[in-house]
Short mmCIF file of C-alpha atoms and ligand atoms in Angstrom, two decimals:
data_model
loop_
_atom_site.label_atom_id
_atom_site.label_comp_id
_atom_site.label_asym_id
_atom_site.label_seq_id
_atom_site.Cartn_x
_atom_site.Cartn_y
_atom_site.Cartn_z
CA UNK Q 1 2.53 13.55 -1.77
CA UNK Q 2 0.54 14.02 1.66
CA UNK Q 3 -0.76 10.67 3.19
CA UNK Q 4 -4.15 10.95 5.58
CA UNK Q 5 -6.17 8.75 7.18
CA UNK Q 6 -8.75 11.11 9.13
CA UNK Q 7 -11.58 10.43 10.99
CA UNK Q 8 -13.06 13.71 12.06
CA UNK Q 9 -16.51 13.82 11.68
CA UNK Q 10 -18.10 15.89 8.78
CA UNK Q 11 -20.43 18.62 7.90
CA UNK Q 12 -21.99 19.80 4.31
CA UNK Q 13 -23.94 17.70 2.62
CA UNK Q 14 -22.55 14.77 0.20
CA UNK Q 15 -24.69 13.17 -3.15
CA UNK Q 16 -24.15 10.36 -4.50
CA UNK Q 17 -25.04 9.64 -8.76
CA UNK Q 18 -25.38 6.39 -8.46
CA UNK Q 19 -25.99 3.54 -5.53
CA UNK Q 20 -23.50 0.88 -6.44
CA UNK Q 21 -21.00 -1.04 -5.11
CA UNK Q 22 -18.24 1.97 -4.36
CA UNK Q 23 -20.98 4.01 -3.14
CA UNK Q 24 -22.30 1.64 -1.37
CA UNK Q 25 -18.80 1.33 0.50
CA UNK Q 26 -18.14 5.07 0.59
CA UNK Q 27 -22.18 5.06 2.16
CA UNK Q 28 -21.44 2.70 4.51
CA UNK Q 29 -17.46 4.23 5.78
CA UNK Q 30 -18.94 7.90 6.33
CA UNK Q 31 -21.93 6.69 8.19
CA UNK Q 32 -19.75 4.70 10.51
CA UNK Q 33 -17.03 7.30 10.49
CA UNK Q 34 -20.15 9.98 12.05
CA UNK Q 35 -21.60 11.57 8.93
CA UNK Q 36 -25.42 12.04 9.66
CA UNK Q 37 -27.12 10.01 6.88
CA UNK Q 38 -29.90 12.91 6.66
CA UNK Q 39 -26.62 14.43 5.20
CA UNK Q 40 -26.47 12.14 2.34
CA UNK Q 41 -28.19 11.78 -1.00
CA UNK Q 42 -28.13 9.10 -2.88
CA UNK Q 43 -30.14 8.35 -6.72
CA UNK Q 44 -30.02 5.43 -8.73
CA UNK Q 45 -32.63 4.39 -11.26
CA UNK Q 46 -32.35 0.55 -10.01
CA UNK Q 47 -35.05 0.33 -7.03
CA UNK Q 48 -33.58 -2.60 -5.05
CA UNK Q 49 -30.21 -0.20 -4.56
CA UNK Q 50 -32.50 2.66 -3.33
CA UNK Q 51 -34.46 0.81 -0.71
CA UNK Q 52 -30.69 -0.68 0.18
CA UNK Q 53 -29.60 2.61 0.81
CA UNK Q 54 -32.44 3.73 2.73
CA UNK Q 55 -32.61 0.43 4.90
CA UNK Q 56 -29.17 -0.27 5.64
CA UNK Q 57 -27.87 3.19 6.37
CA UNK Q 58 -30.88 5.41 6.45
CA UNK Q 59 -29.56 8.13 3.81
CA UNK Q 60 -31.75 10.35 1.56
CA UNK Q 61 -32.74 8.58 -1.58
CA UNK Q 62 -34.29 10.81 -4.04
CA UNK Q 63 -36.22 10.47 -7.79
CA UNK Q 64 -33.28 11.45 -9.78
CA UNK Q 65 -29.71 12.89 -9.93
CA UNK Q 66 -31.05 17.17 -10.49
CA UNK Q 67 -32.64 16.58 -6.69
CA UNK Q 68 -29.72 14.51 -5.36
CA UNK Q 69 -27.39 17.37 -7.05
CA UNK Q 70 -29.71 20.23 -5.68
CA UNK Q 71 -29.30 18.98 -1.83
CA UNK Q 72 -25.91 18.51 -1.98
CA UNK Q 73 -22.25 20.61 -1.56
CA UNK Q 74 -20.37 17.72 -2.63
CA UNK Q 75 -21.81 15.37 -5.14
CA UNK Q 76 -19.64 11.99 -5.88
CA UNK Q 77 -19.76 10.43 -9.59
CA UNK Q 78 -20.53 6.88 -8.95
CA UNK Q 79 -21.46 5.23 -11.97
CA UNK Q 80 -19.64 3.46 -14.21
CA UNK Q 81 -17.02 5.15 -17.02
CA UNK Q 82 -19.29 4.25 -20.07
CA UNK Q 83 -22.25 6.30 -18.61
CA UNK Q 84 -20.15 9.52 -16.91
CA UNK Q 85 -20.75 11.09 -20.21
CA UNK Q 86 -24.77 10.81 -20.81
CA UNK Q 87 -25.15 11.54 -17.16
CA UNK Q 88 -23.11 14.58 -16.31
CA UNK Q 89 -24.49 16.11 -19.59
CA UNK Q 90 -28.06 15.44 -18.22
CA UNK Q 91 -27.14 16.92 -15.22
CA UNK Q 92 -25.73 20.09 -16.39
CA UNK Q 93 -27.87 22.16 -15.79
CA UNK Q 94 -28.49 21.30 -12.36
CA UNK Q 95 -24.60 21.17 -11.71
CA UNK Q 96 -24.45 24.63 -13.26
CA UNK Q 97 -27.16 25.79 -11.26
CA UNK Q 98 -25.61 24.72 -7.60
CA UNK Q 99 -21.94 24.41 -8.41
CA UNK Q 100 -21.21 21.45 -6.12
CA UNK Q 101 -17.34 20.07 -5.57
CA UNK Q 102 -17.63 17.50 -7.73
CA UNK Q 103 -15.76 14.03 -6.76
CA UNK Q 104 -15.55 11.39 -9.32
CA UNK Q 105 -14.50 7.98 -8.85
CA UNK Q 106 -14.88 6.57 -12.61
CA UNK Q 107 -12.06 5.03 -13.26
CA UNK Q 108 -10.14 6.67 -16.42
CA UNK Q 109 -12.55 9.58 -17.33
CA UNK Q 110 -10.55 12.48 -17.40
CA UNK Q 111 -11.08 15.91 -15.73
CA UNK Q 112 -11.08 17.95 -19.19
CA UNK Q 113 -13.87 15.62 -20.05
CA UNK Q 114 -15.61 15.82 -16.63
CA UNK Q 115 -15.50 19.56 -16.86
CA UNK Q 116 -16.51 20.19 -20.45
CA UNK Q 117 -19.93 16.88 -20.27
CA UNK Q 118 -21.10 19.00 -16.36
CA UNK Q 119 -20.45 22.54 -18.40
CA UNK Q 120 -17.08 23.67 -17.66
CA UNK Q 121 -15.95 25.61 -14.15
CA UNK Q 122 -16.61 22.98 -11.84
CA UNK Q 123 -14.14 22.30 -8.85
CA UNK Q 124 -13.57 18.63 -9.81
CA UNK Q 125 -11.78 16.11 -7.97
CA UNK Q 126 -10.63 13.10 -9.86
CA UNK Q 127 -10.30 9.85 -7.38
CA UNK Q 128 -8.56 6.09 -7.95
CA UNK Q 129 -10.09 3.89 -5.27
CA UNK Q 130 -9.63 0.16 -5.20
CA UNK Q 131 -11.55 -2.64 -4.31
CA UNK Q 132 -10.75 -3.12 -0.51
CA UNK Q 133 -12.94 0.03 0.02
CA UNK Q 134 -15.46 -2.27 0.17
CA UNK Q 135 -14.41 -3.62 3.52
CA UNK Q 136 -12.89 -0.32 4.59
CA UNK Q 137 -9.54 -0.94 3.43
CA UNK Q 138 -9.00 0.54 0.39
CA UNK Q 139 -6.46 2.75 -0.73
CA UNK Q 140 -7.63 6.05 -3.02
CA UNK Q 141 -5.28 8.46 -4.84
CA UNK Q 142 -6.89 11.76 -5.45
CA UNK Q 143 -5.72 14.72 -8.63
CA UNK Q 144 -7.54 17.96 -8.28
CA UNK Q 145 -8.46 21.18 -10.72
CA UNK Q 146 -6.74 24.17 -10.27
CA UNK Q 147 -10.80 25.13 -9.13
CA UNK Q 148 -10.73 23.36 -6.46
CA UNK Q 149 -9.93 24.63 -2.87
CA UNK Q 150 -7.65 23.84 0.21
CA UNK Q 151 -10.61 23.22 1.99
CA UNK Q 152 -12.75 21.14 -0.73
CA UNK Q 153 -9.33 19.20 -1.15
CA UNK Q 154 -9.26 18.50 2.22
CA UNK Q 155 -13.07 17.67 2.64
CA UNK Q 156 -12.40 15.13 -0.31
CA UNK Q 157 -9.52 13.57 1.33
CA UNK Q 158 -12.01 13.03 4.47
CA UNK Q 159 -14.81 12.00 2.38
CA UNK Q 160 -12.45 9.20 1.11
CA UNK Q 161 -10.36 8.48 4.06
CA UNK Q 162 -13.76 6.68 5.58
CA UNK Q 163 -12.64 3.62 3.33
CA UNK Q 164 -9.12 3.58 3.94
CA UNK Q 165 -6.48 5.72 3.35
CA UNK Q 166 -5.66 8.74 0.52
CA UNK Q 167 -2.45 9.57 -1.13
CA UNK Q 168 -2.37 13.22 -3.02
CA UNK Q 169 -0.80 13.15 -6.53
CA UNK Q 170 0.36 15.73 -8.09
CA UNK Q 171 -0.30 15.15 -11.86
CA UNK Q 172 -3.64 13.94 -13.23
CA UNK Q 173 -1.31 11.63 -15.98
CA UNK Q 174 -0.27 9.97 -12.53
CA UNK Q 175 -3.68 8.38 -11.90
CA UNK Q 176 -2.98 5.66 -15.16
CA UNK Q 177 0.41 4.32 -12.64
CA UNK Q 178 -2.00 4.23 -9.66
CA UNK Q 179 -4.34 2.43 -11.62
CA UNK Q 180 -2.49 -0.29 -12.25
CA UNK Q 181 -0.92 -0.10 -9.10
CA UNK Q 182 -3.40 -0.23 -6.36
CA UNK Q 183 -6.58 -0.13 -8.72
CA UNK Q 184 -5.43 -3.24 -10.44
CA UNK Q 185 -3.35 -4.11 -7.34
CA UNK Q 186 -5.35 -6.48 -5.60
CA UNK Q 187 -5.80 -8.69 -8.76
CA UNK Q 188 -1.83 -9.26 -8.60
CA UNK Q 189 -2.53 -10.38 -4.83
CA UNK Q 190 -4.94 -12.51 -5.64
CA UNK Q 191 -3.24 -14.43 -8.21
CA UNK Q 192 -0.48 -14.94 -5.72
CA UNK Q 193 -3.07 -16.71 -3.53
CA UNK Q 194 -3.74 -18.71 -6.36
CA UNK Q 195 -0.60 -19.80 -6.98
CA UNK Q 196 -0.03 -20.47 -3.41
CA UNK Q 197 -3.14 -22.29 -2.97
CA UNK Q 198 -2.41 -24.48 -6.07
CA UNK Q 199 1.16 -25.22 -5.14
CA UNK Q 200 -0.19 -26.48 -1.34
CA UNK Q 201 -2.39 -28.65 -3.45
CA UNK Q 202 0.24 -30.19 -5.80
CA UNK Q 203 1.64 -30.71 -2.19
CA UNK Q 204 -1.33 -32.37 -0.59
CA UNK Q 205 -2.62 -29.88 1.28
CA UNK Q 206 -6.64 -29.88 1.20
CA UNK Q 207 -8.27 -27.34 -0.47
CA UNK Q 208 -9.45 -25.42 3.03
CA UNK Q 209 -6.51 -25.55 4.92
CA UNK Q 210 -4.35 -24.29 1.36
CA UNK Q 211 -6.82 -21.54 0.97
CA UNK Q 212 -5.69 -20.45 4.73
CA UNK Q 213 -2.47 -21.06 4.34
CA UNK Q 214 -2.09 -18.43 1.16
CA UNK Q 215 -4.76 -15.45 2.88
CA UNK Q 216 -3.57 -15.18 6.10
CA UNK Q 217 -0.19 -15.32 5.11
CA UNK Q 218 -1.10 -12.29 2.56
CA UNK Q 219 -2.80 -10.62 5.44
CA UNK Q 220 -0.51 -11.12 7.82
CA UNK Q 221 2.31 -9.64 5.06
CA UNK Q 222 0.56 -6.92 3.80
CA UNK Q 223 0.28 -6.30 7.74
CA UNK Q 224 3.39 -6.57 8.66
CA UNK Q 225 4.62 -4.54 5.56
CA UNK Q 226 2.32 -1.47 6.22
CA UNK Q 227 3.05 -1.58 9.84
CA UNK Q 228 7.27 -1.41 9.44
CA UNK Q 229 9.77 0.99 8.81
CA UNK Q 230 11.53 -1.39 7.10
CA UNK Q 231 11.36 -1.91 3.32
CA UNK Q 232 9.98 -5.28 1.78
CA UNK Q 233 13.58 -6.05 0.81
CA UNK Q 234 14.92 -6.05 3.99
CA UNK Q 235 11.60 -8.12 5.52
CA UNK Q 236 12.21 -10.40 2.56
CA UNK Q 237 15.78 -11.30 3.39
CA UNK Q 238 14.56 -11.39 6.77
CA UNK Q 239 12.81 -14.69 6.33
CA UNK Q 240 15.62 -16.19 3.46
CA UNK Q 241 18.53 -17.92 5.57
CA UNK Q 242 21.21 -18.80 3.69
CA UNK Q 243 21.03 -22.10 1.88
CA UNK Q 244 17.40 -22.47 3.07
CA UNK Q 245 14.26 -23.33 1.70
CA UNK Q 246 12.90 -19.33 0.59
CA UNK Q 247 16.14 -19.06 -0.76
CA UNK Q 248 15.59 -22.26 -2.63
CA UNK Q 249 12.45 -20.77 -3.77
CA UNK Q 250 13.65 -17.20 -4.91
CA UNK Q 251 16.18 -18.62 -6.84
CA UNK Q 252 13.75 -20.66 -9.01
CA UNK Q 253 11.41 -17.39 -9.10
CA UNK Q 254 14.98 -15.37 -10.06
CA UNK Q 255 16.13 -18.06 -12.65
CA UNK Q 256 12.05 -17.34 -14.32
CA UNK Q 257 12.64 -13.74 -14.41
CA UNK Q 258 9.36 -13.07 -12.02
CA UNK Q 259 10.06 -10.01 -10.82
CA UNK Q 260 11.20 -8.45 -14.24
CA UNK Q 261 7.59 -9.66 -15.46
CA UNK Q 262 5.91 -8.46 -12.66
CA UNK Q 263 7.10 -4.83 -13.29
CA UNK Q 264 7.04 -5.49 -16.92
CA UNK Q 265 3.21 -6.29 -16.15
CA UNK Q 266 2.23 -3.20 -14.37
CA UNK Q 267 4.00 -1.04 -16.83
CA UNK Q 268 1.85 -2.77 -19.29
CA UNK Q 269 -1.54 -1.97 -17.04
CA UNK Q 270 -0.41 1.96 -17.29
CA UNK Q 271 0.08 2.31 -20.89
CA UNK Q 272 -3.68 0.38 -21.22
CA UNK Q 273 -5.01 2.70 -18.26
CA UNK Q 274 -3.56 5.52 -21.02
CA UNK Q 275 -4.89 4.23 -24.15
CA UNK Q 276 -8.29 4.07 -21.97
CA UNK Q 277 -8.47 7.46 -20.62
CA UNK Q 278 -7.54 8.69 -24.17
CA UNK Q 279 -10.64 7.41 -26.06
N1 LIG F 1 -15.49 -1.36 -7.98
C1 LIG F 1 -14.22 -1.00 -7.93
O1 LIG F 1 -13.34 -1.68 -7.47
C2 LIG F 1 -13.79 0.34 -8.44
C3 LIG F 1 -12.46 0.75 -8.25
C4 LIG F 1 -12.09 2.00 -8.71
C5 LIG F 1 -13.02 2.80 -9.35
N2 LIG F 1 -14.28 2.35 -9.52
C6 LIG F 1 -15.22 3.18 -10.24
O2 LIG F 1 -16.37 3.37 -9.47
C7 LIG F 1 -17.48 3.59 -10.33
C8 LIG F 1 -18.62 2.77 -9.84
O3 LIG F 1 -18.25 1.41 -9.83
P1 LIG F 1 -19.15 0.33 -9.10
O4 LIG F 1 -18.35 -0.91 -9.04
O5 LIG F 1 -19.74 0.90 -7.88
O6 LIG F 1 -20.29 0.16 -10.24
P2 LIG F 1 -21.79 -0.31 -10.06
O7 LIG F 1 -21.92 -1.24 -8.91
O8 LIG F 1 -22.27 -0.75 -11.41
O9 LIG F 1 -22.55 1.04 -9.63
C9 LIG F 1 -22.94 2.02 -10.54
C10 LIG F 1 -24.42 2.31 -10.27
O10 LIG F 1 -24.80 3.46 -11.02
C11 LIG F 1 -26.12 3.24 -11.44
N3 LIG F 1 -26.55 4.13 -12.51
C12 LIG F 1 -26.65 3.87 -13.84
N4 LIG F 1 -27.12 4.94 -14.48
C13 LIG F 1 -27.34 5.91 -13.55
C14 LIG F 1 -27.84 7.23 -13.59
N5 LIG F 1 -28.23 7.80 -14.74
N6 LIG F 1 -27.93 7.92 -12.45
C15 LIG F 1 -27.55 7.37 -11.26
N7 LIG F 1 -27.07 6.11 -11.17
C16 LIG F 1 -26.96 5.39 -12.30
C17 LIG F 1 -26.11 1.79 -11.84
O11 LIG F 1 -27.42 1.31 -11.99
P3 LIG F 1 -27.65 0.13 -13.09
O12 LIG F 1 -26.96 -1.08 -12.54
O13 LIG F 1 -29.14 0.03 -13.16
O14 LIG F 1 -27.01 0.59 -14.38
C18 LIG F 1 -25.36 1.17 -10.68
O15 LIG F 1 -26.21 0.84 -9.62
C19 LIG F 1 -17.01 3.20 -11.73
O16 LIG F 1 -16.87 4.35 -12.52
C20 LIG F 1 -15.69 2.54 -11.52
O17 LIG F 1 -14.78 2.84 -12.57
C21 LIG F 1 -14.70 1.14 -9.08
#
């Protein structure tokens, strides 16, 4: 697996099927990361995301995915799993036509299927991103086709890379652990705010002050964690002395079997993310 977190600026030209909230973040990171928005093409049939596009980053909008496709060397699939189908296949022909890299970020749609709904022989990248794209954090795994090139692989990975950072891997069937890994991910952070936040309660700590208790400790964590060389065990034990009060706590998560249901619980995400990218 090759980890990158570029920002070179980019040439080509990039479309986008669909203006919502991931390509709204994807929008937003290239334009701040020096892609020219006269670069970018963006359709979606809802008017209000259009004249967002247009006003908040000055990109190309255009009257419908065959123009967006036309103007464009890379095109990103942006809409949501349920429509990939009915929209590549009214694409085709256009996709045929100008044989774009196509990126796609719906979440367990599988490449066969990409390839055979845009009319087979596409170079197709398949992408995981997760929610903190949306502030520029996010983290993105990316599978190619054996169509796709060095170069478009590369041009994906910088394409993605302006909302966090990308992680190659090297099986498409890897893309249902990464989705309930990091896809699902920040759900399993959140409900340790919650718990953290209701426990400071129980405690009588006021709402506020619990709330930034449990998310800048997170922050400060995930921080801390990203920026080591050590491994979260180690930074774990770090902060348990002996006969103190983490300890006192990690004993009562131990004695509950936590982390045994927390792995349990992610296996459990993959075989769904299967079952999902099966039918
Ligand atoms: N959000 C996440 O955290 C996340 C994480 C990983 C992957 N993804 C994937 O990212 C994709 C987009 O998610 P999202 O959260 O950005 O969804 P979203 O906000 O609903 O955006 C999808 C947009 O596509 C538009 N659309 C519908 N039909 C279209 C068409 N024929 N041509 C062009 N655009 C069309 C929708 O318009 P209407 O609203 O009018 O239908 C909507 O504005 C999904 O496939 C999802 O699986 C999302």
């Amino acid at each position: 697996m090759v980890q990158k977190n570029s920002t070179s600026t980019f040439e080509g030209t990039i479309g986008f099927i669909g203006g919502g909230n991931m390509a709204k973040s994807l929008v937003g990171g290239l334009v701040s990361k020096g892609f020219h928005p006269s670069s970018i093409f963006v359709y979606d049939p809802m008017p209000e995301a259009m004249h967002f596009m247009a006003d908040q980053f000055g990109v190309r909008v255009t009257d419908g995915n065959d123009k967006t496709i036309s103007n464009s060397s890379i095109v990103v699939l942006a809409v949501k799993p349920q429509l990939a189908r009915s929209v590549l296949k009214e694409a085709g022909s256009a996709l045929q036509e100008h044989r774009p890299l196509l990126i796609s970020i719906a979440a367990g749609v599988q490449i066969k299927d990409l390839d055979l709904w845009s009319g087979g022989g596409l170079a197709i990248v398949r992408v995981m991103p997760n929610t903190p794209a949306l502030i520029q954090r996010g983290m993105t795994a990316l599978h190619p086709n054996s169509r796709v090139s060095k170069e478009q692989l590369e041009y994906a990975e910088r394409i993605l890379s302006a909302v966090g950072k990308t992680v190659r891997v090297p099986a498409e069937s890897d893309l249902d652990a990464v989705t309930a890994l990091s896809g699902s991910g920040p759900a399993y952070f959140f409900f340790l705010i919650e718990a953290m936040e209701q426990a400071a309660q129980d405690m009588g700590i006021d709402r506020d002050t619990a709330h930034m208790l449990a998310t800048e400790t997170a922050v400060g964590a995930g921080l801390l964690a990203a920026g080591s060389s050590e491994s979260a065990a180690v930074l774990r034990k770090r902060v348990t002395s002996p006969g103190g009060v983490t300890e006192a706590a990690f004993q009562a998560l131990e004695n509950a079997g936590v982390k045994e249901s927390w792995v349990e619980a992610i296996i459990a995400g993959q075989r769904r993310s299967i079952d999902m990218s099966k039918s």
